[in-house]
CSV table of C-alpha atoms in Angstrom, one decimal:
chain,number,residue,atom,x,y,z
R,1,MET,CA,-0.7,-0.2,-0.2
R,2,SER,CA,2.6,2.0,0.6
R,3,ARG,CA,4.1,1.5,-2.6
R,4,LEU,CA,0.6,3.0,-4.2
R,5,LEU,CA,0.1,6.0,-1.2
R,6,ALA,CA,2.1,8.0,0.9
R,7,ALA,CA,1.0,8.9,4.7
R,8,ASP,CA,0.8,12.4,4.3
R,9,ASP,CA,-2.4,11.6,1.0
R,10,ARG,CA,-3.5,9.7,3.2
R,11,ALA,CA,-3.9,13.0,5.7
R,12,LEU,CA,-5.7,14.6,3.3
R,13,LEU,CA,-8.3,12.7,2.5
R,14,PRO,CA,-10.3,11.8,5.6
R,15,VAL,CA,-13.0,10.2,4.4
R,16,PRO,CA,-13.6,6.8,3.9
R,17,GLY,CA,-13.7,5.3,0.2
R,18,TRP,CA,-16.9,3.8,0.4
R,19,VAL,CA,-18.5,7.1,1.4
R,20,PRO,CA,-17.9,9.4,-2.4
R,21,ALA,CA,-19.9,6.1,-3.8
R,22,ALA,CA,-22.8,6.0,-1.4
R,23,LEU,CA,-23.7,9.9,-1.3
R,24,LEU,CA,-23.8,10.3,-5.1
R,25,LEU,CA,-25.8,7.1,-5.0
R,26,ALA,CA,-27.9,9.0,-2.4
R,27,ALA,CA,-27.6,12.3,-3.6
R,28,THR,CA,-29.1,11.1,-7.7
R,29,ALA,CA,-31.9,9.0,-6.5
R,30,VAL,CA,-33.7,11.7,-5.0
R,31,ALA,CA,-32.4,14.7,-7.7
R,32,GLY,CA,-32.7,12.1,-11.0
R,33,PRO,CA,-35.4,12.5,-11.3
R,34,MET,CA,-36.0,16.0,-11.6
R,35,LEU,CA,-32.7,16.4,-13.4
R,36,GLY,CA,-34.3,14.2,-15.7
R,37,GLY,CA,-32.1,12.5,-18.6
R,38,LEU,CA,-29.6,14.1,-17.7
R,39,ALA,CA,-29.2,12.7,-14.3
R,40,ARG,CA,-27.6,10.1,-16.3
R,41,PRO,CA,-24.3,11.2,-17.8
R,42,VAL,CA,-23.6,13.0,-14.1
R,43,PHE,CA,-24.2,10.7,-12.6
R,44,VAL,CA,-21.1,8.7,-14.6
R,45,LEU,CA,-19.1,10.9,-13.7
R,46,GLY,CA,-19.6,11.0,-10.7
R,47,CYS,CA,-18.3,8.0,-10.9
R,48,GLY,CA,-15.5,7.9,-12.4
R,49,ALA,CA,-14.8,11.0,-9.5
R,50,VAL,CA,-16.1,8.2,-6.8
R,51,GLY,CA,-13.6,5.9,-8.1
R,52,TRP,CA,-10.5,8.1,-8.7
R,53,TYR,CA,-11.2,9.6,-4.9
R,54,ALA,CA,-11.2,5.2,-3.7
R,55,TRP,CA,-8.6,4.2,-5.5
R,56,ARG,CA,-6.1,7.7,-4.0
R,57,ARG,CA,-7.6,6.7,-0.1
R,58,GLY,CA,-6.3,2.3,-1.4
R,59,PRO,CA,-7.3,-0.3,-3.0
R,60,GLY,CA,-9.1,-1.8,-0.3
R,61,GLU,CA,-11.9,1.0,-0.2
R,62,HIS,CA,-11.9,1.5,-4.2
R,63,LEU,CA,-12.2,-2.5,-3.9
R,64,GLN,CA,-15.3,-1.3,-1.2
R,65,ALA,CA,-16.2,1.4,-3.1
R,66,ALA,CA,-17.1,0.2,-6.4
R,67,LEU,CA,-18.8,-3.1,-5.1
R,68,VAL,CA,-21.3,0.2,-3.5
R,69,LEU,CA,-21.5,1.1,-7.2
R,70,PHE,CA,-22.4,-2.3,-8.7
R,71,ALA,CA,-24.9,-3.3,-5.7
R,72,PHE,CA,-26.8,0.2,-6.3
R,73,ALA,CA,-26.2,2.4,-9.4
R,74,PRO,CA,-29.2,0.1,-11.4
R,75,PHE,CA,-31.9,0.5,-8.8
R,76,VAL,CA,-30.7,4.7,-9.2
R,77,ARG,CA,-30.6,4.1,-13.1
R,78,ARG,CA,-34.7,2.9,-13.2
R,79,LEU,CA,-35.4,5.8,-10.6
R,80,VAL,CA,-34.5,8.3,-13.8
R,81,ASP,CA,-36.0,5.9,-16.1
R,82,LEU,CA,-39.1,6.0,-13.9
R,83,SER,CA,-38.9,10.1,-14.4
R,84,ALA,CA,-36.9,10.4,-18.1
R,85,GLY,CA,-38.2,7.4,-20.6
R,86,TYR,CA,-36.7,4.0,-20.8
R,87,ASP,CA,-33.4,4.5,-21.3
R,88,GLN,CA,-32.5,1.1,-24.0
R,89,ALA,CA,-28.2,1.2,-23.6
R,90,GLY,CA,-28.3,2.0,-19.9
R,91,LEU,CA,-25.7,4.8,-19.7
R,92,MET,CA,-25.8,5.0,-15.9
R,93,LEU,CA,-24.1,1.5,-15.5
R,94,VAL,CA,-21.2,2.2,-17.4
R,95,GLY,CA,-20.4,4.3,-14.1
R,96,PRO,CA,-19.6,0.8,-12.4
R,97,LEU,CA,-16.9,-0.2,-15.1
R,98,LEU,CA,-16.0,4.2,-15.8
R,99,ALA,CA,-15.0,3.5,-11.7
R,100,LEU,CA,-13.0,0.8,-11.9
R,101,LEU,CA,-10.8,2.6,-14.9
R,102,ALA,CA,-8.9,4.5,-12.2
R,103,VAL,CA,-6.2,2.4,-11.7
R,104,LEU,CA,-5.2,2.8,-15.2
R,105,PRO,CA,-1.9,5.1,-14.4
R,106,ALA,CA,-1.3,2.7,-11.3
R,107,LEU,CA,-1.4,0.0,-14.1
R,108,TRP,CA,1.1,1.9,-16.5
R,109,ARG,CA,3.0,2.1,-13.7
R,110,ARG,CA,3.2,-1.2,-12.8
R,111,LEU,CA,4.0,-2.3,-16.4
R,112,GLU,CA,6.7,0.4,-17.2
R,113,SER,CA,8.7,-1.5,-13.6
R,114,ASP,CA,10.5,-3.5,-14.7
R,115,ARG,CA,9.6,-6.2,-11.7
R,116,PRO,CA,10.0,-9.7,-12.8
R,117,PHE,CA,6.0,-10.9,-14.7
R,118,ASP,CA,3.5,-12.2,-12.4
R,119,ARG,CA,2.1,-15.8,-14.1
R,120,ARG,CA,-1.2,-14.7,-12.4
R,121,PHE,CA,-1.3,-12.2,-15.5
R,122,GLY,CA,-1.3,-15.3,-17.7
R,123,PRO,CA,-5.2,-15.7,-18.3
R,124,LEU,CA,-5.9,-11.9,-17.9
R,125,LEU,CA,-3.6,-11.2,-21.3
R,126,LEU,CA,-5.0,-14.1,-23.0
R,127,VAL,CA,-8.5,-13.7,-22.5
R,128,GLY,CA,-7.6,-9.7,-22.9
R,129,ALA,CA,-6.9,-11.3,-26.2
R,130,CYS,CA,-9.5,-13.1,-27.1
R,131,VAL,CA,-11.3,-10.2,-26.7
R,132,ALA,CA,-9.9,-7.4,-28.4
R,133,TYR,CA,-10.3,-10.5,-31.5
R,134,ALA,CA,-14.1,-9.9,-30.8
R,135,THR,CA,-13.9,-6.1,-30.5
R,136,ALA,CA,-11.8,-6.6,-34.3
R,137,LEU,CA,-14.8,-8.8,-35.7
R,138,SER,CA,-18.0,-6.5,-34.6
R,139,MET,CA,-15.6,-2.8,-35.6
R,140,ILE,CA,-14.8,-5.5,-39.6
R,141,GLN,CA,-18.5,-5.2,-39.4
R,142,GLY,CA,-19.9,-1.9,-39.2
R,143,ASP,CA,-21.1,-2.1,-35.2
R,144,TRP,CA,-18.6,0.2,-33.4
R,145,MET,CA,-21.9,0.2,-30.5
R,146,ASN,CA,-21.2,-3.2,-29.2
R,147,ALA,CA,-17.9,-3.7,-30.2
R,148,ALA,CA,-17.9,-0.3,-27.9
R,149,SER,CA,-20.2,-1.8,-25.6
R,150,GLY,CA,-18.8,-5.9,-25.6
R,151,ALA,CA,-15.1,-4.6,-25.2
R,152,LEU,CA,-15.9,-2.8,-22.6
R,153,LYS,CA,-17.7,-5.1,-20.4
R,154,TRP,CA,-15.2,-7.7,-20.8
R,155,ALA,CA,-11.9,-5.6,-20.7
R,156,VAL,CA,-12.2,-3.4,-17.6
R,157,PRO,CA,-12.9,-6.9,-15.0
R,158,LEU,CA,-9.6,-7.4,-16.7
R,159,VAL,CA,-7.6,-4.4,-16.1
R,160,TYR,CA,-9.1,-4.6,-12.3
R,161,ALA,CA,-7.8,-7.1,-12.0
R,162,ALA,CA,-4.4,-6.8,-13.3
R,163,ALA,CA,-3.8,-3.7,-11.1
R,164,LEU,CA,-4.9,-5.3,-8.1
R,165,ILE,CA,-3.0,-8.7,-8.8
R,166,ASP,CA,0.1,-6.3,-6.3
R,167,ALA,CA,-1.6,-3.3,-5.5
R,168,ALA,CA,-1.8,-4.7,-1.6
R,169,ARG,CA,-1.8,-8.1,0.3
R,170,THR,CA,-4.6,-10.2,-1.2
R,171,ASP,CA,-6.1,-11.1,2.1
R,172,GLU,CA,-6.4,-7.8,3.6
R,173,LEU,CA,-7.8,-6.9,0.0
R,174,VAL,CA,-11.2,-10.2,0.3
R,175,ARG,CA,-11.5,-8.9,4.0
R,176,ARG,CA,-12.4,-5.4,3.4
R,177,ALA,CA,-14.7,-6.6,0.7
R,178,ALA,CA,-15.7,-8.7,3.4
R,179,ASP,CA,-16.8,-5.4,5.8
R,180,ALA,CA,-18.7,-4.6,2.4
R,181,PHE,CA,-21.2,-7.0,2.1
R,182,VAL,CA,-21.7,-7.3,5.6
R,183,VAL,CA,-23.1,-4.1,4.6
R,184,ILE,CA,-25.3,-4.2,1.5
R,185,LEU,CA,-26.7,-7.6,2.0
R,186,PRO,CA,-28.9,-6.9,4.6
R,187,ILE,CA,-29.8,-3.1,2.2
R,188,ILE,CA,-31.0,-5.9,-0.5
R,189,GLY,CA,-31.9,-8.6,0.6
R,190,LEU,CA,-35.1,-6.4,2.2
R,191,TYR,CA,-35.3,-4.4,-0.8
R,192,GLY,CA,-35.6,-8.1,-2.1
R,193,ILE,CA,-38.2,-9.6,0.1
R,194,TRP,CA,-40.2,-6.1,-0.4
R,195,GLN,CA,-39.6,-5.7,-4.0
R,196,TYR,CA,-40.7,-10.1,-3.9
R,197,VAL,CA,-44.4,-9.5,-2.2
R,198,ALA,CA,-44.7,-5.5,-3.8
R,199,PRO,CA,-42.8,-4.1,-6.4
R,200,PRO,CA,-42.1,-0.4,-6.9
R,201,ASP,CA,-43.1,2.1,-9.9
R,202,TRP,CA,-39.9,2.0,-11.0
R,203,ASP,CA,-39.3,-1.7,-11.0
R,204,ARG,CA,-42.4,-2.2,-13.3
R,205,TYR,CA,-42.1,-0.1,-15.4
R,206,TRP,CA,-38.5,-1.0,-15.4
R,207,MET,CA,-39.4,-4.9,-16.6
R,208,SER,CA,-41.9,-3.7,-18.8
R,209,PHE,CA,-39.2,-3.0,-20.7
R,210,ALA,CA,-36.1,-4.2,-20.0
R,211,PRO,CA,-36.1,-7.4,-22.3
R,212,ILE,CA,-35.0,-10.6,-19.6
R,213,MET,CA,-37.5,-12.9,-20.4
R,214,SER,CA,-36.1,-13.8,-17.0
R,215,ALA,CA,-37.8,-11.3,-14.5
R,216,GLY,CA,-40.7,-13.2,-14.0
R,217,GLN,CA,-44.2,-11.1,-14.0
R,218,PRO,CA,-44.7,-7.0,-12.0
R,219,ILE,CA,-47.0,-8.1,-9.8
R,220,PRO,CA,-47.5,-9.1,-6.7
R,221,PHE,CA,-45.5,-12.5,-6.2
R,222,GLY,CA,-44.8,-13.1,-9.5
R,223,VAL,CA,-41.1,-11.2,-9.4
R,224,ARG,CA,-38.2,-13.2,-9.7
R,225,THR,CA,-36.1,-11.4,-6.6
R,226,PHE,CA,-33.3,-8.8,-8.6
R,227,SER,CA,-33.6,-6.0,-6.1
R,228,THR,CA,-31.0,-3.5,-6.9
R,229,LEU,CA,-29.6,-5.2,-9.4
R,230,ASN,CA,-29.9,-5.3,-12.9
R,231,GLY,CA,-31.1,-9.1,-12.8
R,232,PRO,CA,-31.7,-12.2,-11.0
R,233,ALA,CA,-29.2,-13.5,-12.4
R,234,SER,CA,-26.9,-10.9,-11.5
R,235,PHE,CA,-28.5,-10.3,-8.2
R,236,ALA,CA,-28.3,-14.6,-7.1
R,237,THR,CA,-24.0,-14.1,-8.4
R,238,PHE,CA,-23.3,-10.8,-5.8
R,239,THR,CA,-25.7,-12.4,-3.1
R,240,ALA,CA,-23.8,-16.2,-3.5
R,241,VAL,CA,-20.6,-14.5,-3.2
R,242,GLY,CA,-21.3,-12.0,-0.1
R,243,LEU,CA,-22.8,-14.8,1.4
R,244,LEU,CA,-19.3,-16.1,1.1
R,245,LEU,CA,-17.4,-13.9,2.3
R,246,VAL,CA,-18.8,-13.4,5.1
R,247,GLY,CA,-19.9,-16.4,6.1
R,248,PHE,CA,-16.2,-17.5,6.4
R,249,LEU,CA,-14.1,-14.1,7.3
R,250,ARG,CA,-17.0,-12.2,9.2
R,251,PRO,CA,-17.9,-13.5,13.2
R,252,GLY,CA,-20.4,-15.6,13.4
R,253,TRP,CA,-23.0,-13.1,14.6
R,254,GLN,CA,-23.2,-11.2,12.2
R,255,ALA,CA,-24.7,-14.3,9.6
R,256,LEU,CA,-27.6,-12.6,10.8
R,257,LEU,CA,-27.8,-9.9,9.8
R,258,VAL,CA,-26.9,-11.3,5.8
R,259,ALA,CA,-30.4,-13.8,6.9
R,260,PRO,CA,-32.8,-11.4,4.5
R,261,ALA,CA,-30.3,-12.0,1.6
R,262,ALA,CA,-30.3,-15.8,1.8
R,263,LEU,CA,-34.3,-15.4,1.8
R,264,ALA,CA,-33.8,-12.9,-1.0
R,265,PHE,CA,-31.3,-15.3,-2.6
R,266,LEU,CA,-34.5,-18.0,-2.4
R,267,LEU,CA,-36.6,-15.9,-4.0
R,268,SER,CA,-34.1,-15.4,-7.5
R,269,LEU,CA,-35.3,-18.9,-8.4
R,270,TYR,CA,-31.8,-18.7,-9.9
R,271,ARG,CA,-30.7,-22.2,-10.2
R,272,THR,CA,-27.7,-21.6,-11.1
R,273,ALA,CA,-26.2,-19.3,-7.8
R,274,TRP,CA,-27.8,-21.6,-5.7
R,275,LEU,CA,-25.9,-24.8,-6.2
R,276,SER,CA,-22.7,-22.5,-7.3
R,277,LEU,CA,-22.8,-21.7,-4.0
R,278,ALA,CA,-23.6,-24.8,-2.9
R,279,VAL,CA,-20.5,-25.7,-4.9
R,280,GLY,CA,-18.4,-23.2,-2.9
R,281,LEU,CA,-19.7,-24.6,0.2
R,282,LEU,CA,-18.6,-28.5,-0.4
R,283,PHE,CA,-14.9,-26.9,-1.8
R,284,CYS,CA,-14.6,-25.7,2.1
R,285,LEU,CA,-15.8,-28.8,4.2
R,286,ALA,CA,-12.4,-30.5,2.6
R,287,PHE,CA,-10.0,-28.0,4.3
R,288,ALA,CA,-9.2,-27.4,8.3
R,289,ALA,CA,-9.4,-23.7,8.3
R,290,THR,CA,-12.9,-23.6,7.3
R,291,ARG,CA,-15.0,-26.9,7.4
R,292,ARG,CA,-16.6,-26.3,10.6
R,293,ARG,CA,-18.1,-23.0,9.1
R,294,ALA,CA,-18.7,-24.8,5.9
R,295,GLY,CA,-21.1,-27.5,7.4
R,296,VAL,CA,-22.3,-24.8,10.4
R,297,THR,CA,-23.1,-22.7,6.8
R,298,LEU,CA,-24.5,-25.8,4.7
R,299,ALA,CA,-26.6,-26.5,8.0
R,300,GLY,CA,-27.8,-23.1,8.1
R,301,LEU,CA,-28.6,-22.8,4.3
R,302,ALA,CA,-31.0,-26.2,4.4
R,303,ALA,CA,-32.8,-24.6,7.3
R,304,ALA,CA,-32.9,-21.3,6.1
R,305,ALA,CA,-34.5,-23.1,2.3
R,306,ILE,CA,-36.7,-25.5,4.8
R,307,VAL,CA,-39.2,-22.7,5.8
R,308,ALA,CA,-39.2,-20.8,3.0
R,309,ALA,CA,-40.5,-23.9,1.2
R,310,THR,CA,-42.7,-24.8,4.3
R,311,LEU,CA,-43.5,-21.6,6.6
R,312,THR,CA,-43.7,-18.2,4.2
R,313,PRO,CA,-46.1,-17.3,2.1
R,314,PHE,CA,-43.6,-17.1,-0.9
R,315,GLY,CA,-42.9,-21.3,0.5
R,316,GLU,CA,-44.7,-22.9,-2.7
R,317,VAL,CA,-43.1,-21.2,-5.5
R,318,ILE,CA,-39.1,-22.3,-4.0
R,319,GLY,CA,-40.8,-26.0,-2.8
R,320,ASP,CA,-41.6,-25.8,-6.8
R,321,ARG,CA,-38.4,-24.5,-7.8
R,322,LEU,CA,-36.0,-26.5,-5.6
R,323,ALA,CA,-38.0,-30.2,-6.9
R,324,THR,CA,-36.9,-29.1,-10.6
R,325,LEU,CA,-33.5,-29.2,-8.7
R,326,SER,CA,-33.7,-33.4,-9.1
R,327,ASP,CA,-36.2,-34.3,-12.3
R,328,GLY,CA,-33.4,-32.6,-15.2
R,329,SER,CA,-35.8,-34.5,-18.3
R,330,GLN,CA,-38.6,-32.0,-17.1
R,331,ASP,CA,-36.5,-28.7,-16.8
R,332,GLY,CA,-37.4,-26.4,-19.8
R,333,SER,CA,-34.5,-24.3,-18.9
R,334,LEU,CA,-33.0,-27.2,-19.4
R,335,GLN,CA,-33.7,-28.8,-22.5
R,336,GLU,CA,-33.3,-24.6,-23.9
R,337,ARG,CA,-29.9,-24.7,-23.1
R,338,LEU,CA,-28.7,-27.7,-25.3
R,339,GLU,CA,-31.2,-26.8,-27.9
R,340,GLN,CA,-29.1,-23.5,-28.0
R,341,TYR,CA,-25.8,-26.1,-28.8
R,342,VAL,CA,-27.5,-28.3,-31.6
R,343,THR,CA,-28.4,-24.7,-33.3
R,344,LEU,CA,-24.6,-23.6,-33.4
R,345,TRP,CA,-23.7,-26.8,-34.0
R,346,SER,CA,-26.0,-26.6,-37.5
R,347,GLN,CA,-24.3,-23.5,-38.8
R,348,GLY,CA,-21.3,-25.4,-39.3
R,349,ASP,CA,-19.0,-22.7,-40.8
R,350,GLY,CA,-21.2,-19.7,-40.0
R,351,THR,CA,-19.3,-19.9,-36.3
R,352,LEU,CA,-16.3,-20.9,-37.0
R,353,PHE,CA,-15.0,-17.6,-36.8
R,354,GLY,CA,-16.7,-16.1,-34.8
R,355,SER,CA,-19.9,-13.4,-35.3
R,356,GLY,CA,-18.3,-10.0,-32.8
R,357,PHE,CA,-20.4,-9.5,-29.4
R,358,THR,CA,-23.8,-8.7,-30.6
R,359,VAL,CA,-26.9,-7.7,-28.6
R,360,GLY,CA,-30.0,-9.5,-29.1
R,361,ASP,CA,-33.9,-9.3,-28.0
R,362,VAL,CA,-34.5,-11.9,-27.0
R,363,GLY,CA,-37.5,-10.6,-25.9
R,364,SER,CA,-38.7,-10.9,-29.9
R,365,ALA,CA,-39.6,-14.2,-31.8
R,366,GLY,CA,-36.9,-15.8,-33.2
R,367,VAL,CA,-33.9,-14.5,-31.8
R,368,MET,CA,-31.5,-17.0,-29.4
R,369,ALA,CA,-30.9,-16.4,-26.0
R,370,ILE,CA,-27.5,-16.7,-25.0
R,371,ASP,CA,-27.1,-19.0,-22.1
R,372,GLY,CA,-23.3,-19.8,-20.6
R,373,MET,CA,-19.8,-18.8,-21.1
R,374,ILE,CA,-19.4,-21.4,-23.7
R,375,VAL,CA,-22.4,-20.1,-25.9
R,376,ALA,CA,-21.6,-16.6,-25.6
R,377,CYS,CA,-18.0,-16.9,-26.2
R,378,TRP,CA,-18.8,-19.3,-29.3
R,379,VAL,CA,-20.8,-17.2,-30.9
R,380,ALA,CA,-18.4,-13.9,-29.9
R,381,MET,CA,-15.4,-15.5,-30.9
R,382,GLY,CA,-16.2,-18.5,-32.7
R,383,ILE,CA,-14.7,-22.6,-31.7
R,384,VAL,CA,-11.0,-21.9,-31.9
R,385,VAL,CA,-10.6,-18.8,-30.2
R,386,GLY,CA,-14.1,-19.4,-28.0
R,387,LEU,CA,-12.0,-22.1,-26.7
R,388,VAL,CA,-8.8,-21.0,-26.0
R,389,CYS,CA,-11.0,-17.9,-24.2
R,390,LEU,CA,-12.3,-21.0,-22.6
R,391,ALA,CA,-8.8,-22.3,-21.4
R,392,GLY,CA,-7.9,-18.3,-20.0
R,393,PHE,CA,-10.6,-18.6,-17.7
R,394,VAL,CA,-10.3,-22.7,-16.6
R,395,TRP,CA,-6.3,-21.1,-15.8
R,396,ALA,CA,-7.2,-18.8,-14.0
R,397,ALA,CA,-9.8,-20.3,-11.8
R,398,GLY,CA,-7.6,-23.2,-11.7
R,399,THR,CA,-4.5,-21.0,-10.2
R,400,ALA,CA,-6.6,-19.4,-7.8
R,401,ILE,CA,-8.0,-23.5,-6.8
R,402,ALA,CA,-4.8,-24.8,-6.5
R,403,ALA,CA,-3.6,-21.9,-4.0
R,404,ALA,CA,-5.8,-22.3,-1.9
R,405,ALA,CA,-4.6,-26.2,-1.2
R,406,ARG,CA,-0.9,-25.0,-1.4
R,407,VAL,CA,-1.0,-21.5,1.5
R,408,GLY,CA,-5.0,-23.8,3.3
R,409,ASP,CA,-5.8,-20.4,5.0
R,410,ARG,CA,-9.0,-19.2,5.0
R,411,GLU,CA,-8.9,-15.9,2.9
R,412,ALA,CA,-6.9,-18.9,0.7
R,413,VAL,CA,-9.8,-20.9,1.0
R,414,VAL,CA,-12.2,-18.6,0.0
R,415,ILE,CA,-10.7,-17.9,-3.0
R,416,GLY,CA,-10.3,-21.2,-4.7
R,417,ALA,CA,-14.6,-22.0,-3.1
R,418,LEU,CA,-15.1,-18.5,-5.3
R,419,ALA,CA,-13.3,-19.9,-8.3
R,420,CYS,CA,-14.5,-23.8,-7.6
R,421,GLY,CA,-18.4,-22.1,-7.8
R,422,ALA,CA,-17.5,-19.6,-10.8
R,423,LEU,CA,-16.4,-22.9,-12.5
R,424,PHE,CA,-20.2,-24.6,-12.6
R,425,GLN,CA,-21.7,-22.0,-13.5
R,426,MET,CA,-19.4,-21.4,-17.1
R,427,PRO,CA,-21.7,-23.7,-19.5
R,428,LEU,CA,-24.9,-22.1,-17.8
R,429,ALA,CA,-24.3,-18.3,-16.7
R,430,SER,CA,-21.9,-15.9,-18.4
R,431,ILE,CA,-19.3,-14.6,-16.2
R,432,ALA,CA,-17.3,-12.1,-18.2
R,433,SER,CA,-18.5,-9.2,-18.8
R,434,GLY,CA,-19.9,-6.5,-16.5
R,435,GLU,CA,-20.1,-6.9,-12.6
R,436,LEU,CA,-19.9,-10.9,-12.7
R,437,GLY,CA,-16.5,-10.4,-14.5
R,438,PHE,CA,-16.1,-8.0,-12.5
R,439,LEU,CA,-16.7,-10.4,-9.8
R,440,PHE,CA,-15.1,-13.8,-11.0
R,441,TRP,CA,-11.8,-11.6,-11.6
R,442,THR,CA,-11.0,-9.8,-8.7
R,443,PHE,CA,-11.7,-12.4,-6.5
R,444,VAL,CA,-9.2,-14.6,-9.0
R,445,ALA,CA,-6.8,-11.7,-8.8
R,446,LEU,CA,-6.9,-12.1,-4.8
R,447,ALA,CA,-5.5,-15.3,-4.9
R,448,PRO,CA,-1.6,-15.9,-3.1
R,449,ALA,CA,1.3,-15.8,-6.1
R,450,ALA,CA,2.6,-19.2,-6.9
R,451,SER,CA,5.5,-18.2,-3.9
R,452,ALA,CA,4.1,-17.2,-1.0
R,453,ALA,CA,4.5,-21.0,0.9
R,454,ALA,CA,1.4,-22.4,3.1
R,455,PRO,CA,1.0,-20.8,6.6
R,456,ALA,CA,2.5,-24.1,8.5
R,457,ALA,CA,5.7,-23.7,6.4
R,458,ARG,CA,6.4,-20.8,6.3
R,459,VAL,CA,9.8,-20.1,8.9
R,460,ARG,CA,11.0,-16.5,11.3
R,461,PRO,CA,14.4,-15.3,11.0
R,462,ARG,CA,16.9,-16.7,12.8
R,463,THR,CA,20.0,-14.4,13.7
R,464,PRO,CA,23.1,-14.9,16.1
R,465,GLY,CA,22.2,-15.4,19.8
R,466,PRO,CA,24.4,-13.8,22.2
R,467,ALA,CA,26.1,-16.5,22.8
R,468,GLY,CA,27.1,-17.6,19.4
R,469,PRO,CA,24.7,-20.0,18.2
R,470,PRO,CA,21.9,-19.1,16.0
R,471,ARG,CA,17.9,-19.2,17.9
R,472,THR,CA,14.8,-17.9,16.8
R,473,ILE,CA,13.5,-14.8,17.4
R,474,ARG,CA,10.0,-14.9,18.5
């Protein structure tokens, strides 16, 4: 941290990095509907200023500010849309990504230095080259808007992860993220429950225009909870990451604070995130540092699911959704995903080189939805480059899992669990762009480097004692 921020700079910046982010969100929520369309560019520029300030405070505080912005920017976007009209481009969602770009000067200085190459840069460079290829395909076709949008959503999380690799101690950053989720999860959980029971006007308005067919119906008890985020998948994945971090890195009593988030997580009805969280918890069972917490958390989540399915007004819908996990042959969503592979394979040479970053309105007849990383990379980059891109994701996740086995402390194991859950999620959902790409790349980049030794193997330095023979410093 001392490499990036001098002590006298801290004295000039007394306000924690997440505070300006929270103030910007609150101000936009209040004044945005009155400003109308002008609120959109003002919010985006404000996010850039917030990101710059938080990065000057330090990487840990910047990570907290970024989590706050990604969690609540879609909510304030919907408030503005209600008064100014639906914004199909979603300009305000660019704000959190712009905040991440505050790391560019520090990353540039890192690249100009003579420091040795860190192996953790390898997957980032590989996937970055594939993103450049898909961007070039879009530009060749004259699709400049999708080229810019796709490059921004896919590349910015890579840039941010590269800057975090050696910006500060990874265990400190992971714990800062857990601190942020202790505050974020109760808020988005309570809001998500309210949204399910009585969806407010701004959410119903957004659902009537947004081309996200999986959000349910804009009626009481008909919404698939997406809370303050940009859809059920984003909300459920974001919440699953937070539950893992809080469950293992914060005191046990704080788990009670995130109980509303666990219930809203079930109301998202997003089984991919459910299974991803379960995989992460099972991974933690394999390590002594996390085994006890993993058992308690698994038991607690199982009890919460049973209570939610039997003793709440919305128990039937949760129970029905849980029942589909054991009957894949009757799962319409699974069948749709399998049909996507059949459709792409039948196109032959048309998918060999890819079509670049394209955006189709999945609400339109005849437009195939794109579910999962395999299909997304296949469509955007073609079979060959798409497989290379997927290999980069697997490489990054595998590095984090190997670091957990090598180091074995709680922070490393939780990062490995997140990576393991993401590997399971890849065939079923996209984890590459926007807030999901931010979550994946940020945390796999925080895996301890290969040179880190396991705690039991660390040896304290020895120095000669006064009598001559060396002794261990205690």
